[in-house]
Each structure stands twice: as structure tokens, then as C-alpha cells.
N, CA, C and O of each residue as an XYZ file, in Angstrom:
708
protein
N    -175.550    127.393    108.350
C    -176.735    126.791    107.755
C    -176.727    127.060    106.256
O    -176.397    128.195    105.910
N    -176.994    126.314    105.472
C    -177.256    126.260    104.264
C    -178.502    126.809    103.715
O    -179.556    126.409    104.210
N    -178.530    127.636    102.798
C    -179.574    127.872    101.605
C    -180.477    126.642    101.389
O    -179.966    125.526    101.288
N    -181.855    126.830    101.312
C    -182.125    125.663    100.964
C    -182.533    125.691     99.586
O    -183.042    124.759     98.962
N    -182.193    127.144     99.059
C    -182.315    126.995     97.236
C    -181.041    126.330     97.032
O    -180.731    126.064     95.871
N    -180.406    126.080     97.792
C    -178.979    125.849     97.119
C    -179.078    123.666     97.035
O    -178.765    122.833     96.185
N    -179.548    123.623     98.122
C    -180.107    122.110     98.433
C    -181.043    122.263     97.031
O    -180.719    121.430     96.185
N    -181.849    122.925     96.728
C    -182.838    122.643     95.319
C    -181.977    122.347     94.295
O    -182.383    121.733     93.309
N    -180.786    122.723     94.409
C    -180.179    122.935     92.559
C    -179.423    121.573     93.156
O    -179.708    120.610     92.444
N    -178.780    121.316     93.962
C    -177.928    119.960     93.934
C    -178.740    118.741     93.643
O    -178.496    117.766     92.932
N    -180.035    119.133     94.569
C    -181.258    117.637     93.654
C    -181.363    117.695     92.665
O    -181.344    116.585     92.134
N    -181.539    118.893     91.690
C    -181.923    118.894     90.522
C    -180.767    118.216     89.269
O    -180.889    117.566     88.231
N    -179.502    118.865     90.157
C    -178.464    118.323     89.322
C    -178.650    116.594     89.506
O    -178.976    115.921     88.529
N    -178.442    116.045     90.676
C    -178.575    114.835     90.482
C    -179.356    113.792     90.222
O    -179.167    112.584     90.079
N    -180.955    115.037     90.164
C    -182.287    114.373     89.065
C    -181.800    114.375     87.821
O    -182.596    113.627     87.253
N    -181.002    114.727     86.997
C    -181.012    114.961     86.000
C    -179.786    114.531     85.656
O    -179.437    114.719     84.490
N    -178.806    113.817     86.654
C    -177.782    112.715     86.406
C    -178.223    111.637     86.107
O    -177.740    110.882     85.263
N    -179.478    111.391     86.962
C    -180.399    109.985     87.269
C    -180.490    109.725     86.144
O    -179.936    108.812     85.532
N    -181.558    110.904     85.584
C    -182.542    110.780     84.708
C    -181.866    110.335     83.198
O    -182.273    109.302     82.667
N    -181.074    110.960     82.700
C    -179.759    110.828     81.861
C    -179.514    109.180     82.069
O    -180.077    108.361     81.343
N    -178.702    108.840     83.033
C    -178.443    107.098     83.075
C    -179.140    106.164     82.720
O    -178.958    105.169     82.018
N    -180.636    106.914     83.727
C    -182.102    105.714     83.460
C    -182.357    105.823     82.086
O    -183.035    104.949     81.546
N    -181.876    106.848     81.386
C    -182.494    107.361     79.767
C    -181.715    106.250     78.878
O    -182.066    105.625     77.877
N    -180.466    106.252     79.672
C    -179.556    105.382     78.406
C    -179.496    104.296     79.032
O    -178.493    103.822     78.498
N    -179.958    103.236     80.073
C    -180.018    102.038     80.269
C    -181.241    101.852     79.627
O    -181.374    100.753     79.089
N    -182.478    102.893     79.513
C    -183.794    102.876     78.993
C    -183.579    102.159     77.708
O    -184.131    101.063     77.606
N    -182.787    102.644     76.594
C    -182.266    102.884     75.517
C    -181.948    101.049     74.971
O    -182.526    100.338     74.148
N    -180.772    100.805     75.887
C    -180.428     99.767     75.839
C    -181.120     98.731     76.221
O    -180.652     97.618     75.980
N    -182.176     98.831     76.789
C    -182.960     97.648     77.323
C    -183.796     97.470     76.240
O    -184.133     96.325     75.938
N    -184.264     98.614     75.479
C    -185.403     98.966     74.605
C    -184.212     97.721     72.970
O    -184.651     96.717     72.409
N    -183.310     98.142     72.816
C    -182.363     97.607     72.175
C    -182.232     96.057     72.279
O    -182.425     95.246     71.372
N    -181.930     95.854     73.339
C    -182.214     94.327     73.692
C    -182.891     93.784     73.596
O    -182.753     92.585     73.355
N    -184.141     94.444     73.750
C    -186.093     93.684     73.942
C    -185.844     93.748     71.973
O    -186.519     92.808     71.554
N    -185.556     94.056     71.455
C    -186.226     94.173     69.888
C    -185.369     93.074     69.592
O    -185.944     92.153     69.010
N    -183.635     92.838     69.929
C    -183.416     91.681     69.617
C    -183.917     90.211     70.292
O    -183.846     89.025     69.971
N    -184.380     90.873     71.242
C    -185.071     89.410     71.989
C    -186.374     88.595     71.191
O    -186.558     87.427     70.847
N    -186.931     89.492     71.122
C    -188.230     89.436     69.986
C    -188.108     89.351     69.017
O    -189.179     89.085     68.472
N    -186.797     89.479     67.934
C    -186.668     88.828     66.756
C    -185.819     87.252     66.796
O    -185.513     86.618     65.785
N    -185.624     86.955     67.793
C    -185.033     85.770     67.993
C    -186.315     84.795     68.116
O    -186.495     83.793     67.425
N    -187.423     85.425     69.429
C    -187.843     84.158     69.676
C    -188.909     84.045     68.581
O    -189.663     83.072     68.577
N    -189.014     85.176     67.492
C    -189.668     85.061     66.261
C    -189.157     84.035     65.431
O    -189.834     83.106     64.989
N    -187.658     84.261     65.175
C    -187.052     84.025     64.441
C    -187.264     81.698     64.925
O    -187.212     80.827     64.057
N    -187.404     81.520     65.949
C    -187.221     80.410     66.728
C    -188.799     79.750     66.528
O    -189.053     78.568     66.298
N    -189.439     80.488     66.631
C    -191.037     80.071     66.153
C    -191.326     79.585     64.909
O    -192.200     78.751     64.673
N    -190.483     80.180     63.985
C    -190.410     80.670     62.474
C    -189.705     79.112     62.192
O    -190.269     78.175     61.628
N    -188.553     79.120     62.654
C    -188.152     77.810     61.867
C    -188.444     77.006     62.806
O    -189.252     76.387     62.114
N    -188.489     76.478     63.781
C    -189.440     75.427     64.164
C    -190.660     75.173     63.312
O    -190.760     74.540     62.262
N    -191.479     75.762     63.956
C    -193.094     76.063     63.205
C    -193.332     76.121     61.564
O    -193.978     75.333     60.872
N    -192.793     76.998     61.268
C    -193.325     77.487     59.741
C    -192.182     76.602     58.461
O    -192.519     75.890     57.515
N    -190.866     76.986     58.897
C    -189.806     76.956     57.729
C    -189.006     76.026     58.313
O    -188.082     76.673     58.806
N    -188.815     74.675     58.572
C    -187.496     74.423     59.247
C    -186.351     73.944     59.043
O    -186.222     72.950     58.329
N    -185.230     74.589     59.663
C    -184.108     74.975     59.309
C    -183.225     74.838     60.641
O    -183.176     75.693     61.526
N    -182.570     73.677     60.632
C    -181.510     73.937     61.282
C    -180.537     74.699     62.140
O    -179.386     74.320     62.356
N    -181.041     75.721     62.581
C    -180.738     76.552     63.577
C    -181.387     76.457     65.113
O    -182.580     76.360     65.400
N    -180.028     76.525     66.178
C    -180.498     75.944     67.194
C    -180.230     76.876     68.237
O    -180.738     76.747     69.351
N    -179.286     78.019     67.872
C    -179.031     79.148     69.116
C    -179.741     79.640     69.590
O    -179.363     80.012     70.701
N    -181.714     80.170     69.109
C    -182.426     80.929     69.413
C    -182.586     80.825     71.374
O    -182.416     81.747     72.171
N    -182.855     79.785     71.587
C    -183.539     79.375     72.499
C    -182.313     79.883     73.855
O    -182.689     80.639     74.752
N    -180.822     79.321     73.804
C    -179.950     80.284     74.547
C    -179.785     81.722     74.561
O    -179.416     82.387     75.529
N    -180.130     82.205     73.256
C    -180.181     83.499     72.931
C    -180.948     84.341     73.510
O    -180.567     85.453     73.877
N    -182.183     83.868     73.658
C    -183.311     84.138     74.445
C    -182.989     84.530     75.868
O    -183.072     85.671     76.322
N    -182.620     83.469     76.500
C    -182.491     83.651     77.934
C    -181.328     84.446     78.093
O    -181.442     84.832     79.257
N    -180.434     84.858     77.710
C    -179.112     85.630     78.168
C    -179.583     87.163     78.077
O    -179.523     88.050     78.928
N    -180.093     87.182     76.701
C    -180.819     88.471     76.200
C    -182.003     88.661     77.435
O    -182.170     89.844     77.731
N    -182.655     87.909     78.025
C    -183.869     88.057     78.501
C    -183.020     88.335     80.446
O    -183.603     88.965     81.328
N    -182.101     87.901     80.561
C    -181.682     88.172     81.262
C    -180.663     89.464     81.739
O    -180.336     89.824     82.870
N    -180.421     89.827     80.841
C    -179.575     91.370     80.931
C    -180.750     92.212     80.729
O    -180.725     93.237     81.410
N    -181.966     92.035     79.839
C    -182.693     93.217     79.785
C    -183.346     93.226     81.512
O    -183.297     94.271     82.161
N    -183.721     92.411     81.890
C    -185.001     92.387     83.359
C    -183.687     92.628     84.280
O    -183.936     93.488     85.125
N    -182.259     92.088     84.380
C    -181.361     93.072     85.198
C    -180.763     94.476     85.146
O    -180.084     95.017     86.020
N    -181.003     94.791     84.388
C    -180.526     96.585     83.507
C    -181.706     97.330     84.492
O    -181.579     98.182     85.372
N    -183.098     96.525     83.870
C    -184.439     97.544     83.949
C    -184.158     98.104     85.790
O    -184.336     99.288     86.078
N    -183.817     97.307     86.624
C    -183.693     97.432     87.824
C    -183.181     99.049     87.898
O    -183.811    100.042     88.262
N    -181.733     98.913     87.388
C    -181.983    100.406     87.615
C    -182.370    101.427     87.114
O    -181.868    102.490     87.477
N    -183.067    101.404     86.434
C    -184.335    102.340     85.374
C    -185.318    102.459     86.475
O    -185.506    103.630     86.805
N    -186.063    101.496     87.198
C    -186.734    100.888     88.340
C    -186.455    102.358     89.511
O    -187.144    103.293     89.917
N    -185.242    101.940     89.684
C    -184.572    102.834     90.847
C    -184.931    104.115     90.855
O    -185.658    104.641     91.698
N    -184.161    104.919     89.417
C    -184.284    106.043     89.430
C    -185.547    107.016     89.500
O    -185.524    108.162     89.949
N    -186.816    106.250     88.896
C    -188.074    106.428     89.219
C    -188.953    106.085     90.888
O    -190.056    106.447     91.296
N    -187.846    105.228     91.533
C    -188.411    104.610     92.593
C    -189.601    104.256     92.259
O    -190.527    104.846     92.814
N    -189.953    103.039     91.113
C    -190.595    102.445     91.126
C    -191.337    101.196     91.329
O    -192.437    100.756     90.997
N    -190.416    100.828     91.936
C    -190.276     99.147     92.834
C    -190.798     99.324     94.109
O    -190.693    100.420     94.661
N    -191.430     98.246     94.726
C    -192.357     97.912     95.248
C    -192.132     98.719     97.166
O    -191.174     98.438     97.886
N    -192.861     99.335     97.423
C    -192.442    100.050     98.613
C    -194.078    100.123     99.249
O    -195.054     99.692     98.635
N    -194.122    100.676    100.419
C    -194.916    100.812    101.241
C    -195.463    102.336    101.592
O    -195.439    102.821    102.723
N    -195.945    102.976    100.441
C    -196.261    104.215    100.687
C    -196.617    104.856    102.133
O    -196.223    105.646    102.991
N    -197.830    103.787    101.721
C    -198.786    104.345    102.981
C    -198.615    104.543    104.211
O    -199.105    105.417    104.926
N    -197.679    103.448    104.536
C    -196.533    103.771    105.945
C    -195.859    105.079    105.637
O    -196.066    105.814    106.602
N    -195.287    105.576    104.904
C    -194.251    106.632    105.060
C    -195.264    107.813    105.018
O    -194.778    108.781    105.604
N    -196.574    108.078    104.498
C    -197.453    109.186    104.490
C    -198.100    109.673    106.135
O    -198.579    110.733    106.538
N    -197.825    108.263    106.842
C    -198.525    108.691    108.470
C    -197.293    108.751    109.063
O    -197.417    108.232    110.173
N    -195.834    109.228    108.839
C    -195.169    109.111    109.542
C    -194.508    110.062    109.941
O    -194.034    110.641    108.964
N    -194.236    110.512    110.832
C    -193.887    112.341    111.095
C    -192.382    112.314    110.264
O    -191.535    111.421    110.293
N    -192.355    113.696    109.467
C    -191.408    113.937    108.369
C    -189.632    113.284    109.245
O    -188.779    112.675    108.600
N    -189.541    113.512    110.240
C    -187.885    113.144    110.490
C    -187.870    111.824    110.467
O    -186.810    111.431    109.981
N    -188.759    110.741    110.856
C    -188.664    109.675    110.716
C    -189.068    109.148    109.661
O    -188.365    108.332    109.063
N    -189.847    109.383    109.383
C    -189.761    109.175    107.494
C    -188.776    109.241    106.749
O    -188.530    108.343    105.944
N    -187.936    110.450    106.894
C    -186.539    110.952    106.394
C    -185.631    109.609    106.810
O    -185.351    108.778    105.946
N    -185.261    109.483    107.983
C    -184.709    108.421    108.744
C    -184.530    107.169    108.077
O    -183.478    106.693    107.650
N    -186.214    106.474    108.022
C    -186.289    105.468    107.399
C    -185.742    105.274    106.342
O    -184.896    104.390    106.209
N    -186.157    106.146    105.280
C    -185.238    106.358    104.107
C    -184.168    106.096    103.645
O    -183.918    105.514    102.590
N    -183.342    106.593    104.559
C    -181.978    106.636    104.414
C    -181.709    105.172    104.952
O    -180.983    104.520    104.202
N    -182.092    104.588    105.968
C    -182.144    103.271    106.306
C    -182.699    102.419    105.342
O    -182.449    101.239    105.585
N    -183.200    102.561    104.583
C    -183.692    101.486    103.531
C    -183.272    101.685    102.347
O    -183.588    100.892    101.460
N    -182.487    102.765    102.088
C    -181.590    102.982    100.568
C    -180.289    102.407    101.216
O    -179.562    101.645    100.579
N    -180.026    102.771    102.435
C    -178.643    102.374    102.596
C    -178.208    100.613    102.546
O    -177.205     99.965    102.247
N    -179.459    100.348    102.977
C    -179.838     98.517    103.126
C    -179.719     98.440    101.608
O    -178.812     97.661    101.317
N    -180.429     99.076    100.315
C    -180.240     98.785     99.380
C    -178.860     99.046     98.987
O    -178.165     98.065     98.723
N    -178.454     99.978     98.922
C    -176.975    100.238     98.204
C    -175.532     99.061     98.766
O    -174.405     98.971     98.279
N    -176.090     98.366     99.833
C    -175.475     97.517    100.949
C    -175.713     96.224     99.660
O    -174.821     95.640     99.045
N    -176.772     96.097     99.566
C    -177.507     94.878     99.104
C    -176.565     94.683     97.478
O    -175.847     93.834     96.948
N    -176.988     95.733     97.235
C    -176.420     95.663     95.113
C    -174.923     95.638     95.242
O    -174.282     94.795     94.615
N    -174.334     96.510     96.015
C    -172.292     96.524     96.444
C    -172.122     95.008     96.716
O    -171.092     94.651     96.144
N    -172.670     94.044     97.310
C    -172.279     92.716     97.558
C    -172.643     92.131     96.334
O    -171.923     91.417     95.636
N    -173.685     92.438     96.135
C    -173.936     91.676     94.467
C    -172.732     91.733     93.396
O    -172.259     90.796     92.753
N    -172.244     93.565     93.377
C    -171.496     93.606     92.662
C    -170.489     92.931     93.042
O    -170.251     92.285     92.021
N    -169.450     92.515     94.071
C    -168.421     91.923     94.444
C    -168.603     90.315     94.170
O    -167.801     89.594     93.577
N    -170.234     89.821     94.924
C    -170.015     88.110     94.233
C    -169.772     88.107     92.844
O    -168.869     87.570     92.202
N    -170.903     88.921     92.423
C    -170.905     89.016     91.031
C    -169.906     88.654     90.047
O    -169.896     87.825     89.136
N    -168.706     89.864     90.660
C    -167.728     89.759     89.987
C    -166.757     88.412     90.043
O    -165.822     88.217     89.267
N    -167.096     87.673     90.932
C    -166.431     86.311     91.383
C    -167.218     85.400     90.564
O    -166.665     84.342     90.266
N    -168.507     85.623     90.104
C    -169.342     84.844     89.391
C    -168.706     84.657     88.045
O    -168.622     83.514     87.594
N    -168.239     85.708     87.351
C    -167.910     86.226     86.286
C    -166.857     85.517     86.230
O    -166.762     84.799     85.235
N    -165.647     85.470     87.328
C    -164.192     85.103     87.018
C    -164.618     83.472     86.798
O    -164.072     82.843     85.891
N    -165.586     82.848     87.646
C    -165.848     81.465     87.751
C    -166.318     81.240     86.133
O    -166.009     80.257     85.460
N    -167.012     82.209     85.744
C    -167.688     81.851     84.202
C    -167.050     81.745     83.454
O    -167.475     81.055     82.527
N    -165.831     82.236     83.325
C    -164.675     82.368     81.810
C    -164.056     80.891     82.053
O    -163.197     80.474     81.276
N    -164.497     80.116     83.127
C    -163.687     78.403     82.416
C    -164.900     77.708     81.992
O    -164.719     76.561     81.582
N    -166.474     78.292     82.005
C    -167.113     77.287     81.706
C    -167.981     77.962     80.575
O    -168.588     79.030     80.493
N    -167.778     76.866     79.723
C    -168.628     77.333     77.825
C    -170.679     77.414     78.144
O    -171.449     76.794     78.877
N    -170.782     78.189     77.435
C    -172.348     77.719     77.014
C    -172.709     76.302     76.327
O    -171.779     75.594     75.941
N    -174.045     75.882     76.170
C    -174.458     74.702     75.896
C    -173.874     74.926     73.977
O    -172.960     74.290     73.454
N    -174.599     75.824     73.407
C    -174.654     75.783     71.928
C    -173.652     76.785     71.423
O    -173.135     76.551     70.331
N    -173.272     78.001     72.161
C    -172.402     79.009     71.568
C    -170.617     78.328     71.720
O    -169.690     78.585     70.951
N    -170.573     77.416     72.970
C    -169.554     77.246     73.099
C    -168.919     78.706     73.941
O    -167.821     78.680     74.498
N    -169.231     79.142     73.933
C    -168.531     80.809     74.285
C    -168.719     80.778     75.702
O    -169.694     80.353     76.322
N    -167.327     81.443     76.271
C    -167.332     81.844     77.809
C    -168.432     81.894     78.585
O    -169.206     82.415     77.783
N    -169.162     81.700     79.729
C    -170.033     82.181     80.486
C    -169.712     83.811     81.064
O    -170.455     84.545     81.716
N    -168.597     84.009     80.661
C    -168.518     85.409     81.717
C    -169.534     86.408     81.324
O    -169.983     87.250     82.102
N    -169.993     86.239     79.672
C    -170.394     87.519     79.307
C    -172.109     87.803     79.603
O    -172.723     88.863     79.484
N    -172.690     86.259     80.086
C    -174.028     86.485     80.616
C    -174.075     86.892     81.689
O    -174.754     87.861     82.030
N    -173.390     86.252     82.387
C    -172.719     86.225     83.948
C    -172.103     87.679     84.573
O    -171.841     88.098     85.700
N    -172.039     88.097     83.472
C    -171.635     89.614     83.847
C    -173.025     90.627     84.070
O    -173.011     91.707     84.661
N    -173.966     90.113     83.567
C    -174.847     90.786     83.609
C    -175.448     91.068     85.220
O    -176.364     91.870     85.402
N    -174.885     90.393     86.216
C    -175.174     90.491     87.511
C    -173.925     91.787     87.779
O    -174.367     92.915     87.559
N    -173.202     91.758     87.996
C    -172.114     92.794     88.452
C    -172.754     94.440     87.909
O    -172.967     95.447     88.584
N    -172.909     94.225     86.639
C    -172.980     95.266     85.968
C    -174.574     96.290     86.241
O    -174.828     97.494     86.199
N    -175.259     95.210     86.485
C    -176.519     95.900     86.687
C    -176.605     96.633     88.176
O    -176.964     97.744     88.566
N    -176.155     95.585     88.722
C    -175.972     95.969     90.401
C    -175.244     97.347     90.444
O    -175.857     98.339     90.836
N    -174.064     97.414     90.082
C    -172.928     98.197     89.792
C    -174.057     99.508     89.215
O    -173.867    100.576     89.796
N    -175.069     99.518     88.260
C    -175.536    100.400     87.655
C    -176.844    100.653     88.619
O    -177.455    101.677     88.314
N    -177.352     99.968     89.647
C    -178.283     99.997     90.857
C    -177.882    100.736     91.968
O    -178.652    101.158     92.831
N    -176.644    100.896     91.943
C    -176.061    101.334     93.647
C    -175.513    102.743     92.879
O    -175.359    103.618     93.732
N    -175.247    103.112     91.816
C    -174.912    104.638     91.024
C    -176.268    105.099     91.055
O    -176.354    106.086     91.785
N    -177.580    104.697     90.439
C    -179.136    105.320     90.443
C    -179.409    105.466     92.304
O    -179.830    106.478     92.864
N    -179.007    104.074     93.019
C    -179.655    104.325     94.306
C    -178.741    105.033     95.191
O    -179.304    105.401     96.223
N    -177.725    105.286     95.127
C    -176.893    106.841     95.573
C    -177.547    108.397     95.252
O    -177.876    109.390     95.901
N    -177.511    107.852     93.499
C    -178.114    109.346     93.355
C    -179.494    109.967     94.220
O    -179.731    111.077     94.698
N    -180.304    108.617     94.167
C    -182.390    109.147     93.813
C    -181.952    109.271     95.739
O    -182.609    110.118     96.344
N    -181.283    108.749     96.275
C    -181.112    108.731     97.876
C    -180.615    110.245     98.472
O    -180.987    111.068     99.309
N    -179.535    110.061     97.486
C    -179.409    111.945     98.130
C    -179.865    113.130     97.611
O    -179.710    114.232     98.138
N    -180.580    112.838     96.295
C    -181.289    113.614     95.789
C    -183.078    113.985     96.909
O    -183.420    115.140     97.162
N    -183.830    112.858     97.334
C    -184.538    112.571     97.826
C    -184.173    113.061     99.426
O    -185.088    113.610    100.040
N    -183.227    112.927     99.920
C    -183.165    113.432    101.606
C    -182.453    115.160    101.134
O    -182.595    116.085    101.935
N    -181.858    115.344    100.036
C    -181.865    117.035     99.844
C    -182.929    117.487     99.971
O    -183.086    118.347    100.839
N    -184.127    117.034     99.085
C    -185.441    117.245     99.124
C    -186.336    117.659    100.423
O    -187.027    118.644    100.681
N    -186.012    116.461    101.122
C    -187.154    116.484    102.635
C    -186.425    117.479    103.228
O    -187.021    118.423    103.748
N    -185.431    117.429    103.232
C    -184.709    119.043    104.113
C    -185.230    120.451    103.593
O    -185.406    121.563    104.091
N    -185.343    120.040    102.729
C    -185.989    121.803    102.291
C    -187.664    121.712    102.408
O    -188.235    122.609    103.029
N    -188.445    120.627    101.809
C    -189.545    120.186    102.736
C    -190.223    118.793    102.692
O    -190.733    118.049    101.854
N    -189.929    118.826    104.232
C    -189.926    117.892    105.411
C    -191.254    117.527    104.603
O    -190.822    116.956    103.602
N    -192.806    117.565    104.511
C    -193.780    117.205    104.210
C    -193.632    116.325    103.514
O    -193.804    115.196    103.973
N    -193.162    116.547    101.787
C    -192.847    115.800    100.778
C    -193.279    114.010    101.194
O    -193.104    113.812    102.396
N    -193.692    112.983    100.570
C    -193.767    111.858    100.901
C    -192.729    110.967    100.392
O    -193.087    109.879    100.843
N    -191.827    110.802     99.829
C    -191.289    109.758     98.773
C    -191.227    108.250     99.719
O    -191.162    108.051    100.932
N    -191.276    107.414     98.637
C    -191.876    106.319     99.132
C    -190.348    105.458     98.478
O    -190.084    105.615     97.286
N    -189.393    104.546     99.391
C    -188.691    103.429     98.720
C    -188.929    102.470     98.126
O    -188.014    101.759     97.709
């Protein structure tokens, strides 16, 4: 039988793997959102106010707007802050609660691993076909599915075995998927 201080320090280590990843996808999303917002400024601006011949904003927008809301997912994760059913798991006697858990991270980590694999087929399909205005590959928006997923199933490994280390040392605990 195991220590269950010893189960404390392995969660902690891998709270604080989490926390670290979610910090620097945090980072980068935060990075993205400021260029997103000077674009569709920038797109308001010469339409509206000054106009000028520039026409990328509007693709710019959506690619940008699309890697940031797929990144955040696993920021999402590591907090387990996506949409779950507390209140079920609070009336539910601790082993099956535990149970469930693991059954519904594993459904997730199932879920994002296939993502990552179409994904990556998405990606190979994107490098023969251009954008509307950049002209430029599709792979590199298109990647934004693989990569996030890929960065969803690393947070939902961790917060999963960090979280059933947890209920083993105590069972009470509620965490909610």
C-alpha cells in the first residue's frame, strides 16, 4: 500500500505541470486576443474612418479568432472549467464518483486523440489549398485543430490523474468534469 502523502506530492507535481502549460497557453491566447483586436480595429478604421485599401483584416480575424477559442480549451481543462454536472457527482457515493470520472476524462482524452489524428489529415489536406486574400497554405489555420486537441489530451491526462490521486487519499473531495 502506498503513502497517501506520497499520492499528495505526485498531484501536486502534476498541478503544477498543469498549471505551468495553462499559464503559457494563457499567455498566448492573451497574445493573440491583442492582435485580434488591433486588426478588427484596424478594419473598422479604414473602412469607417480613413479608407484605404487594405483587405486582409477580415481573414485575419477569423484564423486569429480561431486559434485563440481553440487554445483556451485547454486552459478550460486544466481548471476543469467547462461545463459539467456538479450536482450529480456531490450525491454520489465517493467510488462511483471516482469511477465516473475516470469514465468521462477517458471519453474525453478518446475524443481530443481522434481530433488530433483527423486533424492532422486536415492539415495535410490544407497545404494544397490557398486562403481567399493571403494566398498562403491552409495548413497553418488548419493546424490549429491538431494542436489544441494535442494540447487538451496533455491538460486532460494531467487534471485526470492528478484528480483520481486526490479522491484516493480523500474519497469525499467532489471534483466535477
Amino acid at each position: 500500500m502506498h503513502d497517501p502523502g506520497e499520492y499528495e506530492g505526485v498531484a501536486r507535481a502534476l498541478d503544477g505541470m498543469s498549471r505551468r502549460l495553462a499559464r503559457a497557453v494563457d499567455l498566448i491566447c492573451v497574445a493573440l486576443l491583442i492582435v485580434l483586436v488591433l486588426d478588427v480595429w484596424l478594419g473598422v478604421l479604414v473602412r469607417y474612418v480613413w479608407p484605404l485599401p487594405i483587405t486582409f483584416m477580415e481573414e485575419a480575424a477569423r484564423y486569429l479568432m480561431i486559434w485563440v477559442a481553440l487554445l483556451a480549451v485547454s486552459a478550460g481543462i486544466s481548471r476543469r472549467e467547462h461545463i459539467g454536472v456538479q450536482m450529480l457527482f456531490a450525491y454520489l457515493p465517493s467510488w462511483l464518483r471516482r469511477g465516473l470520472l475516470a469514465v468521462v476524462d477517458l471519453l474525453g482524452v478518446a475524443f481530443f486523440s481522434m481530433l488530433v489524428f483527423y486533424g492532422i489529415g486536415m492539415v495535410e489536406r490544407g497545404e494544397r489549398v490557398t486562403t481567399m486574400i493571403y494566398g498562403m497554405s491552409k495548413a497553418l489555420p488548419f493546424a490549429a485543430v491538431p494542436v489544441a486537441a494535442a494540447l487538451a489530451v496533455v491538460q486532460l491526462t494531467l487534471v485526470a490523474v492528478r484528480d483520481q490521486l486526490r479522491l484516493a487519499r480523500s474519497p469525499n473531495v467532489v471534483v466535477c468534469p
